[in-house]
Amino acid sequence: MQPIVQVKSLSKQYKNIKAVDALSFTVQEGDVYGFLGQNGAGKSTTIRMLLTLIQPSSGDIELFGMKLHTNRNEVLRNVGAVIEKPDVYKYLSAYNNLKLFAHMSKVHPSNKQLIQQLDMVGLKERAYDKVATFSQGMKQRLGIAIALIHDPQLIILDEPTNGLDPQGIADIRNLILHLSREMKKTLLVSSHLLNEMEQVATRLLIIDKGKKLVEGTTAELFNPAQTLIELETTDNATAFDVIANSEWQKGLQQQRNNKIFIKMHRDEIPDFTAWLAERNIRLTLLQPRHSLEDYFLQITSGTQHVAAFTN
């Protein structure tokens, strides 16, 4: 497996604002690389530098082992991207949009290939309808079809589910999985929908205020021994005292908003619930909180998470 994207000490300065600050990361061949951060974290700025839409203040970018600034045309021929909302011609049909953008990319697919491309993104039945009649999700899928028309190895999607309804989000999720698993594409996907990224990403990068916080697989980032349990009983005061005077006290955090928080290994949860039942502690809620969303909120500075997780 070879690196497709290598970013080294990348920075972008706008007057007194450092949008990206010495950012380094690597996207390997075959990755669905989740690029996560709150609004204003520097995700879109980084992606625009990867596509040469803006120039970095400092740092290096390599794509496919080649320096981007010296091999721009050769490198970008193998990249497809959708940045924010796709820029398509609403008065043309999906088919004619795809044909036009293929011509602009200097590729000449047959009519059959164009229809197959639209079929891949679920638009075959609407191929000859004007884009003006499309939902936002359909326009997004057409944008992805256009980004793929020249068969790039790397696909960059910036917030591909923005403004979509649940069905539209599910369609994009399934399309990302198809591109990765069936078509063997490498994808870099920026998103703020953490649950969606948890379902599709093979590796993750989380940035905050332009700086890298963590990078790795979900298994590497989530230590099962540090699973946070949110607990509520019919008598929290008594339950807290019982736990505090037991072998489970080492993971006990505190009470907050009528709930108890305790850390333990994920595999210990069944034993813990049985232990509570033996002491007639009646549960009304027991919920593991070690999801991507919880982890994201724990390590980023812009949102307050439960104090138990950060103590």
Short mmCIF file of C-alpha atoms in Angstrom, two decimals:
data_model
loop_
_atom_site.label_atom_id
_atom_site.label_comp_id
_atom_site.label_asym_id
_atom_site.label_seq_id
_atom_site.Cartn_x
_atom_site.Cartn_y
_atom_site.Cartn_z
CA MET A 1 0.00 0.00 0.00
CA GLN A 2 1.48 3.34 -1.02
CA PRO A 3 0.70 6.87 0.17
CA ILE A 4 -1.66 8.73 -2.15
CA VAL A 5 -1.58 12.02 -0.23
CA GLN A 6 1.28 13.24 1.94
CA VAL A 7 0.92 16.62 3.62
CA LYS A 8 3.90 17.95 5.56
CA SER A 9 3.85 21.00 7.85
CA LEU A 10 1.16 22.70 5.76
CA SER A 11 0.16 26.20 6.88
CA LYS A 12 -2.08 28.97 5.58
CA GLN A 13 -2.01 32.46 7.07
CA TYR A 14 -4.65 35.13 6.40
CA LYS A 15 -3.36 38.37 7.96
CA ASN A 16 -3.78 37.71 11.70
CA ILE A 17 -5.55 34.38 11.29
CA LYS A 18 -3.76 31.05 10.90
CA ALA A 19 -6.37 28.92 9.14
CA VAL A 20 -4.06 25.89 8.90
CA ASP A 21 -1.15 25.46 11.29
CA ALA A 22 1.74 23.07 10.47
CA LEU A 23 -0.66 20.28 9.46
CA SER A 24 0.77 16.89 8.49
CA PHE A 25 -1.11 13.73 7.50
CA THR A 26 -1.01 10.78 5.11
CA VAL A 27 -3.78 9.15 3.07
CA GLN A 28 -2.94 5.60 2.04
CA GLU A 29 -4.10 3.86 -1.12
CA GLY A 30 -7.58 2.39 -0.56
CA ASP A 31 -8.44 4.61 2.40
CA VAL A 32 -11.77 6.22 3.04
CA TYR A 33 -10.08 8.99 4.96
CA GLY A 34 -12.40 10.94 7.23
CA PHE A 35 -11.33 14.56 7.63
CA LEU A 36 -13.13 15.91 10.71
CA GLY A 37 -13.28 19.24 12.46
CA GLN A 38 -15.73 21.84 13.65
CA ASN A 39 -16.73 24.74 11.43
CA GLY A 40 -13.72 26.99 10.99
CA ALA A 41 -11.24 24.23 11.91
CA GLY A 42 -9.43 24.54 8.56
CA LYS A 43 -10.84 21.57 6.63
CA SER A 44 -12.01 23.43 3.53
CA THR A 45 -8.85 25.56 3.45
CA THR A 46 -6.75 22.39 3.48
CA ILE A 47 -8.78 20.80 0.70
CA ARG A 48 -8.52 23.92 -1.43
CA MET A 49 -4.75 23.80 -1.04
CA LEU A 50 -4.77 20.14 -2.10
CA LEU A 51 -6.61 21.18 -5.27
CA THR A 52 -4.35 24.23 -5.88
CA LEU A 53 -7.34 26.57 -5.54
CA ILE A 54 -5.36 28.54 -2.97
CA GLN A 55 -1.63 28.64 -2.29
CA PRO A 56 -0.19 27.50 1.05
CA SER A 57 1.86 29.92 3.11
CA SER A 58 4.33 27.11 3.83
CA GLY A 59 4.65 23.35 3.80
CA ASP A 60 4.65 20.58 1.18
CA ILE A 61 1.96 18.54 -0.57
CA GLU A 62 2.68 15.33 -2.47
CA LEU A 63 0.05 13.41 -4.43
CA PHE A 64 0.92 10.00 -5.90
CA GLY A 65 4.52 10.56 -4.82
CA MET A 66 4.89 13.79 -6.81
CA LYS A 67 5.28 17.36 -5.58
CA LEU A 68 2.01 19.15 -6.23
CA HIS A 69 3.48 22.57 -6.99
CA THR A 70 5.84 21.23 -9.67
CA ASN A 71 3.59 18.52 -11.18
CA ARG A 72 0.20 20.21 -10.93
CA ASN A 73 -1.33 19.15 -14.27
CA GLU A 74 -0.10 15.57 -14.13
CA VAL A 75 -1.24 15.12 -10.54
CA LEU A 76 -4.69 16.70 -10.85
CA ARG A 77 -5.57 14.56 -13.88
CA ASN A 78 -5.88 11.71 -11.42
CA VAL A 79 -8.02 13.59 -8.88
CA GLY A 80 -11.78 14.12 -8.84
CA ALA A 81 -13.41 16.50 -6.39
CA VAL A 82 -16.74 17.95 -5.27
CA ILE A 83 -16.28 21.11 -3.21
CA GLU A 84 -19.38 22.18 -1.29
CA LYS A 85 -22.38 22.23 -3.66
CA PRO A 86 -21.61 20.85 -7.13
CA ASP A 87 -21.46 23.47 -9.89
CA VAL A 88 -23.77 22.10 -12.60
CA TYR A 89 -25.92 23.58 -15.36
CA LYS A 90 -29.52 23.50 -14.15
CA TYR A 91 -31.05 24.07 -17.60
CA LEU A 92 -29.32 20.96 -18.98
CA SER A 93 -30.19 17.33 -18.33
CA ALA A 94 -28.03 15.12 -16.12
CA TYR A 95 -26.84 13.32 -19.26
CA ASN A 96 -25.85 16.52 -21.05
CA ASN A 97 -24.13 17.89 -17.94
CA LEU A 98 -22.07 14.73 -17.71
CA LYS A 99 -21.28 14.78 -21.44
CA LEU A 100 -20.24 18.44 -21.28
CA PHE A 101 -17.94 17.97 -18.31
CA ALA A 102 -16.44 14.86 -19.94
CA HIS A 103 -15.59 16.99 -22.99
CA MET A 104 -14.06 19.66 -20.72
CA SER A 105 -11.94 16.91 -19.09
CA LYS A 106 -10.84 15.79 -22.57
CA VAL A 107 -12.36 12.34 -22.25
CA HIS A 108 -14.86 10.92 -24.71
CA PRO A 109 -17.08 8.25 -23.14
CA SER A 110 -19.69 6.53 -25.27
CA ASN A 111 -23.40 7.11 -24.70
CA LYS A 112 -23.53 3.73 -22.99
CA GLN A 113 -20.69 4.69 -20.64
CA LEU A 114 -22.40 7.96 -19.73
CA ILE A 115 -25.59 6.12 -18.83
CA GLN A 116 -23.58 3.58 -16.83
CA GLN A 117 -21.97 6.43 -14.92
CA LEU A 118 -25.37 7.90 -14.08
CA ASP A 119 -26.64 4.45 -13.14
CA MET A 120 -23.75 4.07 -10.68
CA VAL A 121 -24.93 7.17 -8.77
CA GLY A 122 -28.61 6.20 -9.02
CA LEU A 123 -29.64 8.71 -11.70
CA LYS A 124 -30.21 6.46 -14.71
CA GLU A 125 -33.99 6.93 -14.59
CA ARG A 126 -33.56 10.73 -14.51
CA ALA A 127 -30.78 10.90 -17.11
CA TYR A 128 -32.68 13.16 -19.52
CA ASP A 129 -34.47 15.33 -16.95
CA LYS A 130 -33.28 18.88 -16.37
CA VAL A 131 -31.15 19.32 -13.27
CA ALA A 132 -33.44 22.19 -12.20
CA THR A 133 -35.97 19.50 -11.21
CA PHE A 134 -33.49 17.60 -9.03
CA SER A 135 -33.35 17.50 -5.24
CA GLN A 136 -30.14 18.61 -3.54
CA GLY A 137 -29.18 14.99 -2.96
CA MET A 138 -29.58 14.18 -6.66
CA LYS A 139 -27.46 17.20 -7.60
CA GLN A 140 -24.82 16.00 -5.15
CA ARG A 141 -24.79 12.54 -6.75
CA LEU A 142 -24.56 14.10 -10.21
CA GLY A 143 -21.59 16.14 -8.97
CA ILE A 144 -19.88 12.93 -7.88
CA ALA A 145 -20.60 11.34 -11.28
CA ILE A 146 -18.95 14.35 -12.92
CA ALA A 147 -15.96 14.11 -10.58
CA LEU A 148 -15.53 10.47 -11.64
CA ILE A 149 -15.91 10.96 -15.38
CA HIS A 150 -12.14 10.84 -16.01
CA ASP A 151 -11.73 7.77 -13.76
CA PRO A 152 -9.52 9.39 -11.07
CA GLN A 153 -7.70 7.35 -8.47
CA LEU A 154 -8.30 9.90 -5.69
CA ILE A 155 -11.71 11.41 -4.94
CA ILE A 156 -12.03 14.41 -2.61
CA LEU A 157 -15.47 15.24 -1.21
CA ASP A 158 -15.92 18.37 0.91
CA GLU A 159 -19.02 18.06 3.14
CA PRO A 160 -20.88 15.86 0.59
CA THR A 161 -23.96 15.49 2.81
CA ASN A 162 -24.51 19.19 3.57
CA GLY A 163 -28.18 20.13 3.31
CA LEU A 164 -29.37 16.61 2.55
CA ASP A 165 -32.35 14.81 4.06
CA PRO A 166 -31.85 11.40 5.75
CA GLN A 167 -32.41 9.50 2.50
CA GLY A 168 -29.95 11.73 0.67
CA ILE A 169 -27.37 11.18 3.40
CA ALA A 170 -27.86 7.41 3.19
CA ASP A 171 -27.49 7.52 -0.61
CA ILE A 172 -24.15 9.36 -0.35
CA ARG A 173 -22.96 6.97 2.37
CA ASN A 174 -23.75 3.94 0.20
CA LEU A 175 -22.10 5.57 -2.81
CA ILE A 176 -18.91 6.22 -0.82
CA LEU A 177 -18.84 2.57 0.26
CA HIS A 178 -19.40 1.44 -3.36
CA LEU A 179 -16.58 3.64 -4.64
CA SER A 180 -14.24 2.26 -1.99
CA ARG A 181 -15.14 -1.41 -1.93
CA GLU A 182 -16.26 -2.13 -5.48
CA MET A 183 -14.34 0.45 -7.52
CA LYS A 184 -11.21 0.44 -5.30
CA LYS A 185 -11.00 4.24 -5.17
CA THR A 186 -9.19 6.22 -2.50
CA LEU A 187 -11.39 8.87 -0.90
CA LEU A 188 -10.75 11.87 1.31
CA VAL A 189 -14.05 12.97 2.81
CA SER A 190 -14.56 16.10 4.88
CA SER A 191 -17.65 16.01 7.07
CA HIS A 192 -19.21 17.24 10.29
CA LEU A 193 -21.65 14.29 10.47
CA LEU A 194 -19.67 12.14 12.86
CA ASN A 195 -22.02 9.16 12.90
CA GLU A 196 -21.83 8.94 9.12
CA MET A 197 -18.04 9.05 9.08
CA GLU A 198 -17.90 6.38 11.76
CA GLN A 199 -19.78 4.08 9.37
CA VAL A 200 -17.62 4.62 6.28
CA ALA A 201 -14.13 5.80 7.26
CA THR A 202 -11.19 3.41 7.46
CA ARG A 203 -8.97 6.12 8.97
CA LEU A 204 -9.67 9.48 10.58
CA LEU A 205 -8.00 12.84 11.02
CA ILE A 206 -9.41 15.32 13.54
CA ILE A 207 -8.21 18.93 13.40
CA ASP A 208 -9.04 21.91 15.57
CA LYS A 209 -8.06 25.53 14.91
CA GLY A 210 -5.96 24.39 11.97
CA LYS A 211 -3.89 21.89 13.98
CA LYS A 212 -3.90 18.12 13.91
CA LEU A 213 -5.23 16.59 17.10
CA VAL A 214 -5.24 12.88 16.22
CA GLU A 215 -4.91 10.59 13.21
CA GLY A 216 -5.55 6.85 12.96
CA THR A 217 -8.14 4.11 12.69
CA THR A 218 -11.18 4.11 14.96
CA ALA A 219 -9.69 1.08 16.74
CA GLU A 220 -6.50 3.05 17.41
CA LEU A 221 -8.35 6.15 18.57
CA PHE A 222 -10.93 4.48 20.80
CA ASN A 223 -9.35 2.67 23.74
CA PRO A 224 -11.95 0.09 24.88
CA ALA A 225 -10.53 0.33 28.39
CA GLN A 226 -11.71 3.95 28.54
CA THR A 227 -15.34 3.42 27.58
CA LEU A 228 -17.54 5.93 29.37
CA ILE A 229 -20.79 4.58 30.81
CA GLU A 230 -23.70 6.93 31.41
CA LEU A 231 -25.76 5.48 34.24
CA GLU A 232 -29.12 6.38 35.77
CA THR A 233 -30.96 4.51 38.52
CA THR A 234 -34.09 4.90 40.59
CA ASP A 235 -31.90 6.19 43.45
CA ASN A 236 -28.70 7.78 42.12
CA ALA A 237 -27.44 8.99 45.49
CA THR A 238 -27.48 5.49 46.97
CA ALA A 239 -26.09 3.95 43.78
CA PHE A 240 -23.20 6.41 43.73
CA ASP A 241 -22.30 5.64 47.35
CA VAL A 242 -22.46 1.87 46.74
CA ILE A 243 -20.20 2.12 43.68
CA ALA A 244 -17.82 4.51 45.47
CA ASN A 245 -17.26 1.90 48.20
CA SER A 246 -16.66 -1.01 45.85
CA GLU A 247 -14.02 -2.35 43.47
CA TRP A 248 -15.69 -0.31 40.70
CA GLN A 249 -14.80 3.00 42.37
CA LYS A 250 -11.53 3.28 40.37
CA GLY A 251 -13.51 4.22 37.27
CA LEU A 252 -16.17 6.32 38.98
CA GLN A 253 -16.26 9.90 37.75
CA GLN A 254 -19.07 12.04 39.18
CA GLN A 255 -22.77 12.78 39.08
CA ARG A 256 -24.02 15.29 36.55
CA ASN A 257 -27.54 16.11 35.32
CA ASN A 258 -29.05 13.28 37.41
CA LYS A 259 -26.66 10.74 35.86
CA ILE A 260 -23.60 8.85 37.06
CA PHE A 261 -20.53 8.49 34.85
CA ILE A 262 -18.07 5.64 35.19
CA LYS A 263 -15.16 4.47 33.00
CA MET A 264 -14.42 0.80 32.42
CA HIS A 265 -13.33 -1.65 29.77
CA ARG A 266 -16.12 -2.35 27.34
CA ASP A 267 -15.96 -6.10 28.15
CA GLU A 268 -16.67 -5.38 31.84
CA ILE A 269 -20.14 -3.93 31.21
CA PRO A 270 -22.06 -7.25 31.57
CA ASP A 271 -20.33 -8.02 34.90
CA PHE A 272 -21.02 -4.50 36.12
CA THR A 273 -24.75 -4.68 35.33
CA ALA A 274 -24.99 -8.10 37.06
CA TRP A 275 -23.19 -6.64 40.10
CA LEU A 276 -25.72 -3.78 40.26
CA ALA A 277 -28.65 -6.23 40.04
CA GLU A 278 -27.24 -8.30 42.93
CA ARG A 279 -27.39 -5.15 45.09
CA ASN A 280 -30.93 -4.32 44.03
CA ILE A 281 -29.83 -1.19 42.20
CA ARG A 282 -32.51 -0.69 39.56
CA LEU A 283 -31.32 0.80 36.29
CA THR A 284 -33.37 3.22 34.23
CA LEU A 285 -30.48 3.98 31.83
CA LEU A 286 -27.11 2.42 30.99
CA GLN A 287 -25.50 3.76 27.86
CA PRO A 288 -21.90 3.47 26.57
CA ARG A 289 -20.78 6.90 25.34
CA HIS A 290 -17.59 5.89 23.54
CA SER A 291 -18.66 6.84 20.02
CA LEU A 292 -16.86 8.99 17.46
CA GLU A 293 -19.06 11.90 18.51
CA ASP A 294 -18.08 11.56 22.15
CA TYR A 295 -14.42 11.24 21.27
CA PHE A 296 -14.60 14.27 18.96
CA LEU A 297 -16.23 16.41 21.63
CA GLN A 298 -13.72 15.25 24.18
CA ILE A 299 -10.64 16.40 22.27
CA THR A 300 -11.87 19.51 20.44
CA SER A 301 -11.97 22.84 22.21
CA GLY A 302 -15.07 24.40 20.73
CA THR A 303 -17.75 22.33 22.45
CA GLN A 304 -18.15 21.45 26.11
CA HIS A 305 -18.55 17.76 26.81
CA VAL A 306 -19.57 16.08 30.06
CA ALA A 307 -16.95 16.83 32.71
CA ALA A 308 -16.68 13.14 33.49
CA PHE A 309 -15.08 12.40 30.15
CA THR A 310 -12.42 15.07 30.47
CA ASN A 311 -11.43 14.59 34.12
#
